[in-house]
Short mmCIF file of C-alpha atoms and ligand atoms in Angstrom, two decimals:
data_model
loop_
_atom_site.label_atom_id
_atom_site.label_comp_id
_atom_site.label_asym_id
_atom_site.label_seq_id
_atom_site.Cartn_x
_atom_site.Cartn_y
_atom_site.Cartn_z
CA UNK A 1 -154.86 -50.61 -65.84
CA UNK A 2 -154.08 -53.88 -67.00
CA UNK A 3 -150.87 -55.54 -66.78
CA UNK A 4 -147.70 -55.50 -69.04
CA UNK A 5 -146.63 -58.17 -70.37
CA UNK A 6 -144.05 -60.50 -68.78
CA UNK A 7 -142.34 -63.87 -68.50
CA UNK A 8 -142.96 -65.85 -65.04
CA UNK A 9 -140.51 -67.71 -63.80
CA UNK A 10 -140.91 -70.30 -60.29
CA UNK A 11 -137.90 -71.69 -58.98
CA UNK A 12 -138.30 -74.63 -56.46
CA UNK A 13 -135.51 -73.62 -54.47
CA UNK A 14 -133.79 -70.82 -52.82
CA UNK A 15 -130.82 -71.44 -54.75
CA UNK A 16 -132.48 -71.47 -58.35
CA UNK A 17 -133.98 -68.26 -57.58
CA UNK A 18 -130.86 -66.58 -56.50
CA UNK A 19 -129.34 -68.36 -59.79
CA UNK A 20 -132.00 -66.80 -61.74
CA UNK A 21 -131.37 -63.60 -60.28
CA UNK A 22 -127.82 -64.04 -60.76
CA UNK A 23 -128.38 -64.30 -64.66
CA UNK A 24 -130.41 -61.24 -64.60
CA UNK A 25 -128.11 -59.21 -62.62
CA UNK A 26 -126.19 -56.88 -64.76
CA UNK A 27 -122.38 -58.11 -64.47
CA UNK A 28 -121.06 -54.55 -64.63
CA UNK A 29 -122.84 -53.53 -61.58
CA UNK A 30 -124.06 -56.21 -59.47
CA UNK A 31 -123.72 -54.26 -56.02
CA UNK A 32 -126.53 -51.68 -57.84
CA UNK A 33 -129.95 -51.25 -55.63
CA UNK A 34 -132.00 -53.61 -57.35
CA UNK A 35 -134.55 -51.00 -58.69
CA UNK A 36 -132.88 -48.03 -60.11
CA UNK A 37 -136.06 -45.23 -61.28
CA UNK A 38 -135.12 -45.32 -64.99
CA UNK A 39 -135.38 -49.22 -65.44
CA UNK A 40 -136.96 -50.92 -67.72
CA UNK A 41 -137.15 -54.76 -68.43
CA UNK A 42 -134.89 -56.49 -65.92
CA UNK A 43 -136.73 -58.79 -63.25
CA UNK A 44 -138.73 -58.43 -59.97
CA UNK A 45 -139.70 -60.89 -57.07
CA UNK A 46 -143.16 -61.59 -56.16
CA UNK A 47 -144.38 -63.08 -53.16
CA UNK A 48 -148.13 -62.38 -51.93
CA UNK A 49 -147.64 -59.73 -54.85
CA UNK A 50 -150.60 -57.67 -53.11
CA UNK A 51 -148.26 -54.61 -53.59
CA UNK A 52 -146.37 -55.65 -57.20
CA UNK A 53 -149.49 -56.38 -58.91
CA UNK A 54 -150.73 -53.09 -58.42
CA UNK A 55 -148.02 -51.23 -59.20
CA UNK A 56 -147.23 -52.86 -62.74
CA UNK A 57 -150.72 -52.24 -63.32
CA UNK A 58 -149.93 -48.55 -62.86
CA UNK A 59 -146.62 -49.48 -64.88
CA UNK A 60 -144.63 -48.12 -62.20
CA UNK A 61 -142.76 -51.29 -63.07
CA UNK A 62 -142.37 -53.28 -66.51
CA UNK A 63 -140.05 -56.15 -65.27
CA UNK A 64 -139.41 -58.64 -68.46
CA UNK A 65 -139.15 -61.14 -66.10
CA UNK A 66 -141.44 -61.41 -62.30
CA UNK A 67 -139.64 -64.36 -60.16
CA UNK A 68 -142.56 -66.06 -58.24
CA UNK A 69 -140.58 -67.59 -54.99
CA UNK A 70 -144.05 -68.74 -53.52
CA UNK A 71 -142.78 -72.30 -53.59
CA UNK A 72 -139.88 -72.12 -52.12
CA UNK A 73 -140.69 -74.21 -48.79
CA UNK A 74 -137.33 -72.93 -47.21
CA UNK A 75 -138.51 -69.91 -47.06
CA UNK A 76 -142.05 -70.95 -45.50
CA UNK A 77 -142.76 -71.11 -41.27
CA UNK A 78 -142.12 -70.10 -37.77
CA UNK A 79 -139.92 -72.01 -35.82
CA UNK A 80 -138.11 -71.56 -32.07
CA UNK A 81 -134.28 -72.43 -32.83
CA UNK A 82 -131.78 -73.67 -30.41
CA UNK A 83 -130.78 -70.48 -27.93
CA UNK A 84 -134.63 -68.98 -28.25
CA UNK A 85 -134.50 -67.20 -31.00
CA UNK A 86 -137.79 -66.98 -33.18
CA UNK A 87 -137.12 -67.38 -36.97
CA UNK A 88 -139.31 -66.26 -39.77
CA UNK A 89 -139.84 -67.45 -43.33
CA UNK A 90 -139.68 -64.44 -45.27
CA UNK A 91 -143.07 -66.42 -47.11
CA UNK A 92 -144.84 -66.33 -43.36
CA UNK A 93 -148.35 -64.54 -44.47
CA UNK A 94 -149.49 -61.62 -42.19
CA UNK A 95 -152.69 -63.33 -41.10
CA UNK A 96 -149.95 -66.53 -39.73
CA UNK A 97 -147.89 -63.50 -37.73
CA UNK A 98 -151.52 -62.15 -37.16
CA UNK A 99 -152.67 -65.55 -35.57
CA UNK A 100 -149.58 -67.17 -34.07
CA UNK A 101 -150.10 -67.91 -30.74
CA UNK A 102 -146.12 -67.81 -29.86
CA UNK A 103 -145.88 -64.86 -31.72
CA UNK A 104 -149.07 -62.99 -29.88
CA UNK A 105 -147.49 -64.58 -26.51
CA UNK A 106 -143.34 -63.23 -26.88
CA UNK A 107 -143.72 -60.91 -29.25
CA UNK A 108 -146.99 -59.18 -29.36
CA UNK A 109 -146.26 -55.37 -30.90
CA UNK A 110 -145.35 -57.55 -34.41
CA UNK A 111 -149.06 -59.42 -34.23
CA UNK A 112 -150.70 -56.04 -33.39
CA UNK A 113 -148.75 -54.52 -36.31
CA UNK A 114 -149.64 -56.87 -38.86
CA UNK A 115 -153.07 -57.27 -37.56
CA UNK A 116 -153.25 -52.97 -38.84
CA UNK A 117 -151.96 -54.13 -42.59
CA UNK A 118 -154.91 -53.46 -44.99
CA UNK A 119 -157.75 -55.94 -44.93
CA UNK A 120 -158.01 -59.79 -44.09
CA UNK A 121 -157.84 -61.04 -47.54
CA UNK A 122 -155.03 -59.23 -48.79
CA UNK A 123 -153.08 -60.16 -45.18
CA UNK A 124 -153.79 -64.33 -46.47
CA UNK A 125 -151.85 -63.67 -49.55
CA UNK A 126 -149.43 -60.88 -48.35
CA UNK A 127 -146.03 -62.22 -47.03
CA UNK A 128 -143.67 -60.43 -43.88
CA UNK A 129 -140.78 -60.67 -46.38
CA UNK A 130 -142.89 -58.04 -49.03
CA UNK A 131 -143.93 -55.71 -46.16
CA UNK A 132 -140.61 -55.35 -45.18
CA UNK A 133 -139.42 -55.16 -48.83
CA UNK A 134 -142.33 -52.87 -49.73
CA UNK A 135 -141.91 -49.96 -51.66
CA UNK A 136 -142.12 -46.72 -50.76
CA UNK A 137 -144.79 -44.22 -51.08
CA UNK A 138 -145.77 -40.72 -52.44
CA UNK A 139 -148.92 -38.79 -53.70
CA UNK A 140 -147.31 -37.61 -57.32
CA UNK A 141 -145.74 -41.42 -57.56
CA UNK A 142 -148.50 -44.19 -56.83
CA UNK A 143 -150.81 -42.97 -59.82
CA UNK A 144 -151.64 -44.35 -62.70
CA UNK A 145 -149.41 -43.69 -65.81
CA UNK A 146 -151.81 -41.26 -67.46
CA UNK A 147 -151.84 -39.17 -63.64
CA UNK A 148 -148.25 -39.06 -63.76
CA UNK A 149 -147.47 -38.08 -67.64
CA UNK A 150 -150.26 -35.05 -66.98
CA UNK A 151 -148.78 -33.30 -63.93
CA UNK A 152 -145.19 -34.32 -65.44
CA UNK A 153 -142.94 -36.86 -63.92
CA UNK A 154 -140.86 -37.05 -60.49
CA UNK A 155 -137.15 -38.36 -59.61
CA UNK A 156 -138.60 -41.55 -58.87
CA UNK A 157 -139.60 -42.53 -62.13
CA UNK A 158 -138.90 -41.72 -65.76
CA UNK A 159 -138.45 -37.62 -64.16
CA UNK A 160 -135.79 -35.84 -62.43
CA UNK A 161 -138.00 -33.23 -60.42
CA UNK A 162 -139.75 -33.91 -56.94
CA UNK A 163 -142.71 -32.32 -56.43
CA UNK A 164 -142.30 -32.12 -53.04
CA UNK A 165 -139.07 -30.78 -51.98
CA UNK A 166 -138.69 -28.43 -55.86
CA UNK A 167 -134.83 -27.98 -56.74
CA UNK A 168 -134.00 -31.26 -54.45
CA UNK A 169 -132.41 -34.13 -55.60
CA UNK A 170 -133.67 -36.37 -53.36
CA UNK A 171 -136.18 -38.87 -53.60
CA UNK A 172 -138.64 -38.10 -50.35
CA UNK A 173 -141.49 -40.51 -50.93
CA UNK A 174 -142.27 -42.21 -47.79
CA UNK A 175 -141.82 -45.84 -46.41
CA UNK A 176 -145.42 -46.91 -45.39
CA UNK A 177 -144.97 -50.09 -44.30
CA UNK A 178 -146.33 -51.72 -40.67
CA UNK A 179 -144.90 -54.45 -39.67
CA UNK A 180 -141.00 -53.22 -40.24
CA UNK A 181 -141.17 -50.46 -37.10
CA UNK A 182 -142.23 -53.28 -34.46
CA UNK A 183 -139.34 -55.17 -35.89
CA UNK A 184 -136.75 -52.30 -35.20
CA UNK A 185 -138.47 -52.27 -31.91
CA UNK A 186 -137.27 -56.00 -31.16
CA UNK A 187 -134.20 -55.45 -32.68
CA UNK A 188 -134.92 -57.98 -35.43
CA UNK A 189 -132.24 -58.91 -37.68
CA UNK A 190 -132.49 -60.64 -41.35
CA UNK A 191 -131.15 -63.13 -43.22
CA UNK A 192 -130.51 -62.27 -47.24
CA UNK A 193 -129.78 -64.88 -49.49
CA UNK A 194 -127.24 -64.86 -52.44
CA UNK A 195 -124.76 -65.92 -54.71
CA UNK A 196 -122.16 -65.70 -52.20
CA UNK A 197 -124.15 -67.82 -49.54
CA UNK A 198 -126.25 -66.39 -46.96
CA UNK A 199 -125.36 -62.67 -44.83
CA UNK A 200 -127.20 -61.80 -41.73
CA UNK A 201 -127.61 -58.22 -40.35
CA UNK A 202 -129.76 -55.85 -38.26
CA UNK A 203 -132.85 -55.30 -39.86
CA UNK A 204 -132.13 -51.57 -39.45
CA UNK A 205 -129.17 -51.90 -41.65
CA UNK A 206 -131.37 -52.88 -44.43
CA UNK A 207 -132.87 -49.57 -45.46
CA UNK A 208 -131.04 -46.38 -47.01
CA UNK A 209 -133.24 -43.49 -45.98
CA UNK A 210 -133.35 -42.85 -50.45
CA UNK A 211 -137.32 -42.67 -51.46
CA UNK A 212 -135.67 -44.42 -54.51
CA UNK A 213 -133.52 -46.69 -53.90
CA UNK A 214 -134.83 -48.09 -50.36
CA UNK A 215 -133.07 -51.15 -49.85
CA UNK A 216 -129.14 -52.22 -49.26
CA UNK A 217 -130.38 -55.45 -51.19
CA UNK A 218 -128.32 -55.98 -53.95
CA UNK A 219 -130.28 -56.92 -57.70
CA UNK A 220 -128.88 -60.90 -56.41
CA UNK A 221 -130.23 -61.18 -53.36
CA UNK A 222 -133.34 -62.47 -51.91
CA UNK A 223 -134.57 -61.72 -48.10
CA UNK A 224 -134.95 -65.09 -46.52
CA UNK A 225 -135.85 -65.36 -43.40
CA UNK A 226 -136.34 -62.73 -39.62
CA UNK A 227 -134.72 -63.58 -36.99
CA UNK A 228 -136.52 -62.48 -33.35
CA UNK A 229 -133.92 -62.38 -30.68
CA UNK A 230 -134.70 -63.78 -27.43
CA UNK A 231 -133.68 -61.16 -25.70
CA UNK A 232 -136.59 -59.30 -26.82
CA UNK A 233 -138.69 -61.88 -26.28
CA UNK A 234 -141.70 -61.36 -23.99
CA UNK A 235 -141.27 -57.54 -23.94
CA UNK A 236 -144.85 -55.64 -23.98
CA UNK A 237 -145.84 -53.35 -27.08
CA UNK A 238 -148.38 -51.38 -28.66
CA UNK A 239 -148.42 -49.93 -32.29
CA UNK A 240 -150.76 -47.03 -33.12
CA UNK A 241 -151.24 -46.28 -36.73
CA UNK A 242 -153.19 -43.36 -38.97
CA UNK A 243 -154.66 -43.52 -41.91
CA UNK A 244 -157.62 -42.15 -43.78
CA UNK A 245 -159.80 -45.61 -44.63
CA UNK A 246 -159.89 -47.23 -41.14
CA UNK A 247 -160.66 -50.80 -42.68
CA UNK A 248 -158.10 -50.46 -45.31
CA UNK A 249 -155.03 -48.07 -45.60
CA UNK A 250 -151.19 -47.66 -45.12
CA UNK A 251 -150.54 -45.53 -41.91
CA UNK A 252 -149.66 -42.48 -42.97
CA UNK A 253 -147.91 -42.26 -39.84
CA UNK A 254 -147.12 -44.82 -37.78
CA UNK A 255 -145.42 -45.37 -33.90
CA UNK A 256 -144.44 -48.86 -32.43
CA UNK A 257 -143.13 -49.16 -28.80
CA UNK A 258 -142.12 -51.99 -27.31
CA UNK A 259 -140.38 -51.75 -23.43
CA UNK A 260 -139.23 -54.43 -20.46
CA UNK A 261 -141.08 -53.17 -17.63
CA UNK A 262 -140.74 -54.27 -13.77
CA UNK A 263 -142.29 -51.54 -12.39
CA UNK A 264 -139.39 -49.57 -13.90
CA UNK A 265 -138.62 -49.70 -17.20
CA UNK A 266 -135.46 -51.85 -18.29
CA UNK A 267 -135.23 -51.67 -21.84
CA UNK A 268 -137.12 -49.86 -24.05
CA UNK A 269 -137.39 -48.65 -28.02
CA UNK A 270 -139.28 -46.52 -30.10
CA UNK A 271 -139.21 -46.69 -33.63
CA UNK A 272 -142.28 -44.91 -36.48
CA UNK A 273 -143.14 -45.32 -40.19
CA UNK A 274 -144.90 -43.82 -42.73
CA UNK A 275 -143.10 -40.50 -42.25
CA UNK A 276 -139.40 -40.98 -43.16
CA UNK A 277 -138.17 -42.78 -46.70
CA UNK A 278 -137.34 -45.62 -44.58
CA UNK A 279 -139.05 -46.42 -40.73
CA UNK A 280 -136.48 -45.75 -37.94
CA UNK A 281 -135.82 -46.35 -34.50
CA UNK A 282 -136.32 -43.11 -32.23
CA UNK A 283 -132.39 -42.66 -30.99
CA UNK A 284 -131.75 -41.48 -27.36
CA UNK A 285 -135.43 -42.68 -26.58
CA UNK A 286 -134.10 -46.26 -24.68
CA UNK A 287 -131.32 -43.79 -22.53
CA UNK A 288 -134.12 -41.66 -21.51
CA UNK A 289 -136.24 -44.23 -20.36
CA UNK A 290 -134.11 -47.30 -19.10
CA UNK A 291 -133.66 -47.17 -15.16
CA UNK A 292 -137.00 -44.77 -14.66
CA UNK A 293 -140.74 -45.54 -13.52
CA UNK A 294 -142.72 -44.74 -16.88
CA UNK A 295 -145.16 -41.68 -15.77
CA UNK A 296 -146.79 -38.97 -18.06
CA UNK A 297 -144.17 -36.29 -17.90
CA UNK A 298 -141.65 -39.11 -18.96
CA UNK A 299 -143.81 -40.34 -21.86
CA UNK A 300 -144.09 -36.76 -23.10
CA UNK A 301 -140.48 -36.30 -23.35
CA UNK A 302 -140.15 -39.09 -25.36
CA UNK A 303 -143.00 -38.16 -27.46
CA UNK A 304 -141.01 -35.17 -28.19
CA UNK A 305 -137.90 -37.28 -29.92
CA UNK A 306 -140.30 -39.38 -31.78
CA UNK A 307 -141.89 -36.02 -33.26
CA UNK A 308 -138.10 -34.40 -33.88
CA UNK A 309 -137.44 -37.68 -35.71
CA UNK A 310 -140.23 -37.42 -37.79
CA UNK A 311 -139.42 -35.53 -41.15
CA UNK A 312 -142.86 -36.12 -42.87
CA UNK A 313 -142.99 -33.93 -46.41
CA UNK A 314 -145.88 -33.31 -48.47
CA UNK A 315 -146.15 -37.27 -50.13
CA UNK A 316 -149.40 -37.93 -48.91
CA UNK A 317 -153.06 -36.47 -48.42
CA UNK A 318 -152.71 -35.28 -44.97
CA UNK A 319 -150.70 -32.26 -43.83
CA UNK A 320 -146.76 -32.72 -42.93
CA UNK A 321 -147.74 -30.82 -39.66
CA UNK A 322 -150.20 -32.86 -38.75
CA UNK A 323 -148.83 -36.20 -39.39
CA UNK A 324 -146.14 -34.79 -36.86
CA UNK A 325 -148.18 -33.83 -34.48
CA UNK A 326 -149.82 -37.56 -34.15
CA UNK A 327 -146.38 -39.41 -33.99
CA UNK A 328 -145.76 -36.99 -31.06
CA UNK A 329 -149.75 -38.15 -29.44
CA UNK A 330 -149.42 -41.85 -30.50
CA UNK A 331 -145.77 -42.42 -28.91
CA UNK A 332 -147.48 -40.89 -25.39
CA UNK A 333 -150.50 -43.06 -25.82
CA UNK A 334 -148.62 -46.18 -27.09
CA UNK A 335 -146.08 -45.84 -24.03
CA UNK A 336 -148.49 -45.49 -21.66
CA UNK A 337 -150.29 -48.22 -22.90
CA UNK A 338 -147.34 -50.73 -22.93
CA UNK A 339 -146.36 -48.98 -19.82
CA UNK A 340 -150.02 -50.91 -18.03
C1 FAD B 1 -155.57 -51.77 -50.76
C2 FAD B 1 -154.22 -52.02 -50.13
C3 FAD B 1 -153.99 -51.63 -48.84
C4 FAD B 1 -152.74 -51.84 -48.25
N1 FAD B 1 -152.55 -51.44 -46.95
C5 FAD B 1 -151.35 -51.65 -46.36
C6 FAD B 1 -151.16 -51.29 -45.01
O1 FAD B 1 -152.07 -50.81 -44.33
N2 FAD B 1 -149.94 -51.47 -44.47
C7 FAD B 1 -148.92 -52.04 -45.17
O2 FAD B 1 -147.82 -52.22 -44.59
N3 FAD B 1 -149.08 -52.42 -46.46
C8 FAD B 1 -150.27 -52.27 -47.07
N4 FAD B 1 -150.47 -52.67 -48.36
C9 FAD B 1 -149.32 -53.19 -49.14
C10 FAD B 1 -149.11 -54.71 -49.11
O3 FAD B 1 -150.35 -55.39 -49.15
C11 FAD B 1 -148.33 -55.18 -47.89
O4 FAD B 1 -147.25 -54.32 -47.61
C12 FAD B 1 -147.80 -56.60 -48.05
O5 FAD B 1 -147.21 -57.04 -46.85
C13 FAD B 1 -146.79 -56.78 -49.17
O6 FAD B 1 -146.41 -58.13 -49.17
P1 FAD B 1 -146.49 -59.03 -50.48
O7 FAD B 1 -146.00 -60.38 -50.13
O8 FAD B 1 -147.84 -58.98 -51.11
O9 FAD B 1 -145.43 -58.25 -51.37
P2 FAD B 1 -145.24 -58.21 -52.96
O10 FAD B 1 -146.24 -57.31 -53.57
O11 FAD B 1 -145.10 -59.58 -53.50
O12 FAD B 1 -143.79 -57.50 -53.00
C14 FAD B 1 -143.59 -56.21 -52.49
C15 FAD B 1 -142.14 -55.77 -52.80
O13 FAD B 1 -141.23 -56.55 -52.05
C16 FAD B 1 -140.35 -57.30 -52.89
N5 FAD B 1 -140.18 -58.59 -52.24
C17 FAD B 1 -141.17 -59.39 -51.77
N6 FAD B 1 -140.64 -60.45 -51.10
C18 FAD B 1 -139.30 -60.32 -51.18
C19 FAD B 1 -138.21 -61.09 -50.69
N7 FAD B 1 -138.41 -62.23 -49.98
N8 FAD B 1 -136.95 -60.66 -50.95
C20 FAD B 1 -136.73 -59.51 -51.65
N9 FAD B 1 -137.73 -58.74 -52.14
C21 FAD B 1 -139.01 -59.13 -51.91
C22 FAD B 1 -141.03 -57.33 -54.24
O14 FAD B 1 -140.11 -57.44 -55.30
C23 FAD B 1 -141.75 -55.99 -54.25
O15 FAD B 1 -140.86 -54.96 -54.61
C24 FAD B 1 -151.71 -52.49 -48.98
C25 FAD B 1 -151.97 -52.91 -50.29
C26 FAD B 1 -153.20 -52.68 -50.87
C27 FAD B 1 -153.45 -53.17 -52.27
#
């Protein structure tokens, strides 16, 4: 398990790295997903590298090149900007969202979220901007090399079978990330830097629903910064998560709520992880709740979306079935809990 070799590169600035990515972009295709399944050499961006680190180690990746952007100080810090807005450097560590007080005050489903990632020490080095980047997940994929080459390879790398849906063509492993689902739930959007200057757009635009190819982020671009609307702002949340290690695991399902609630509910959205390829935002659940006093009965029926949206497949330990069946109790629970 030790790592392959590579060359390190650290820019200073946000535009040096997107130069350097720039250079390593294949001119052919530049508008490819940065991480196509067969590739080999090429170049990958570190941050906290909490998830990169381990995954060249299982030589899921062999990047000739890793881009370190952990000095890039435009990408560092939390700051209010004029109109309210809340902006995040995609560098911001976990245990900073974890800890902020402004963030725990306006926004607090995000600093329960990220308070769920892992343990302590890896949130200090682990950055917002890699959760949300993080790749996805599956039981035949995160294994070491000598795992994979015995039970034969999968569509996500160096095969072109999935063990879990047999004859598909589809990549199905699963996003597993925390923080990303209380974004969706305060309508976050991003900021991506590239060659062609900076583009902003919903956070929910970002991901492609592909176990492969996760990310509309082009092999150029770097995600800069998280933008938290103000309208959002001071909106109550909960975020329920399972997993198998309770100190130290990805959920293997995961539900984040977040309403506006004056004894009815406002505006309200739902959105889960760690059973899709990519976390989404429960649709129809802000119709059904907007205008109405949150009881039981009215949590339960949006329980039921969540669990319809829900399409978890075999990619992890725990039963499809099951994992359903707790989006479907943790959307109740989280509801009524943001609910008071
Ligand atoms: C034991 C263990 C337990 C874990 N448990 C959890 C958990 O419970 N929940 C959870 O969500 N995660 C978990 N993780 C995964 C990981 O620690 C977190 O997701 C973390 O937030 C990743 O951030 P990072 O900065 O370390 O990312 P990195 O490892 O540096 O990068 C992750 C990916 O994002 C890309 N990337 C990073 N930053 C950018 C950027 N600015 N622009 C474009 N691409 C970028 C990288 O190229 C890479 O593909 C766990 C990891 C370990 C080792």
């Amino acid at each position: 398990m030790s790592l392959p070799e590579f060359k390190f590169v650290r820019p200073q600035s946000l535009s040096e790295a997107v130069a350097i990515l720039q250079q390593h972009s294949p001119a052919a295709d530049p508008l490819a997903p940065r991480r196509p399944p067969e590739e080999r050499g090429g170049i990958e961006i570190i941050a906290g590298g909490t998830d990169l680190i381990p995954s060249m180690r299982q030589r899921l990746f062999e990047p000739e090149f890793v881009l370190d952007i952990r000095a890039i100080r435009e990408l560092r810090g939390i700051r209010e900007v004029p109109g309210g807005d809340l902006e995040l450097g995609a560098l911001t560590t976990l245990t900073e969202i974890e800890r902020s007080a402004i963030i725990r005050q306006r926004y607090p489903v995000l600093a329960e979220a990220a308070r769920t990632v892992a343990s302590p020490v890896i949130r200090n080095m682990a950055t917002i901007g890699g959760n949300i980047c993080l790749d996805t997940r599956c039981v035949w994929y995160n294994q070491s090399l000598q795992w994979r080459k015995s039970c034969g390879f999968c569509i996500k790398k160096d095969g072109d079978l999935c063990h879990v849906a047999p004859g598909g063509q589809k990549c199905w492993a699963a996003f597993s990330a925390d923080t990303p689902p209380a974004l969706l739930c305060l309508e976050a959007e991003i900021e991506i830097a590239g060659p062609a200057g900076p583009r902003r757009l919903p956070l929910s635009e970002l991901y492609t629903g592909e176990g492969d190819a996760r990310m509309n982020l082009r092999r150029n671009e770097i995600l800069a910064r998280i933008i938290l609307p103000r309208r959002t702002a001071n909106w109550r949340g909960a975020y329920r998560k399972l997993r198998i290690r309770g100190s130290i695991d990805y959920p293997l399902a995961g539900v984040a709520v977040a309403i506006e609630n004056n004894g009815h509910i406002q505006q309200a959205n739902i959105a889960i992880t760690g059973v899709n390829p990519a976390p989404v935002l429960v649709k129809r659940a802000g119709g059904l709740l907007a205008g109405k006093a949150l009881s039981e009965s009215l949590a339960a029926e949006a329980a039921d979306l969540a669990a319809r949206t829900a399409k978890p497949l075999t990619t992890s330990a725990l039963t499809p079935e099951y994992r359903r069946e707790i989006v479907r109790v943790f959307t109740r629970r989280a509801l009524m809990e943001a609910g008071g």
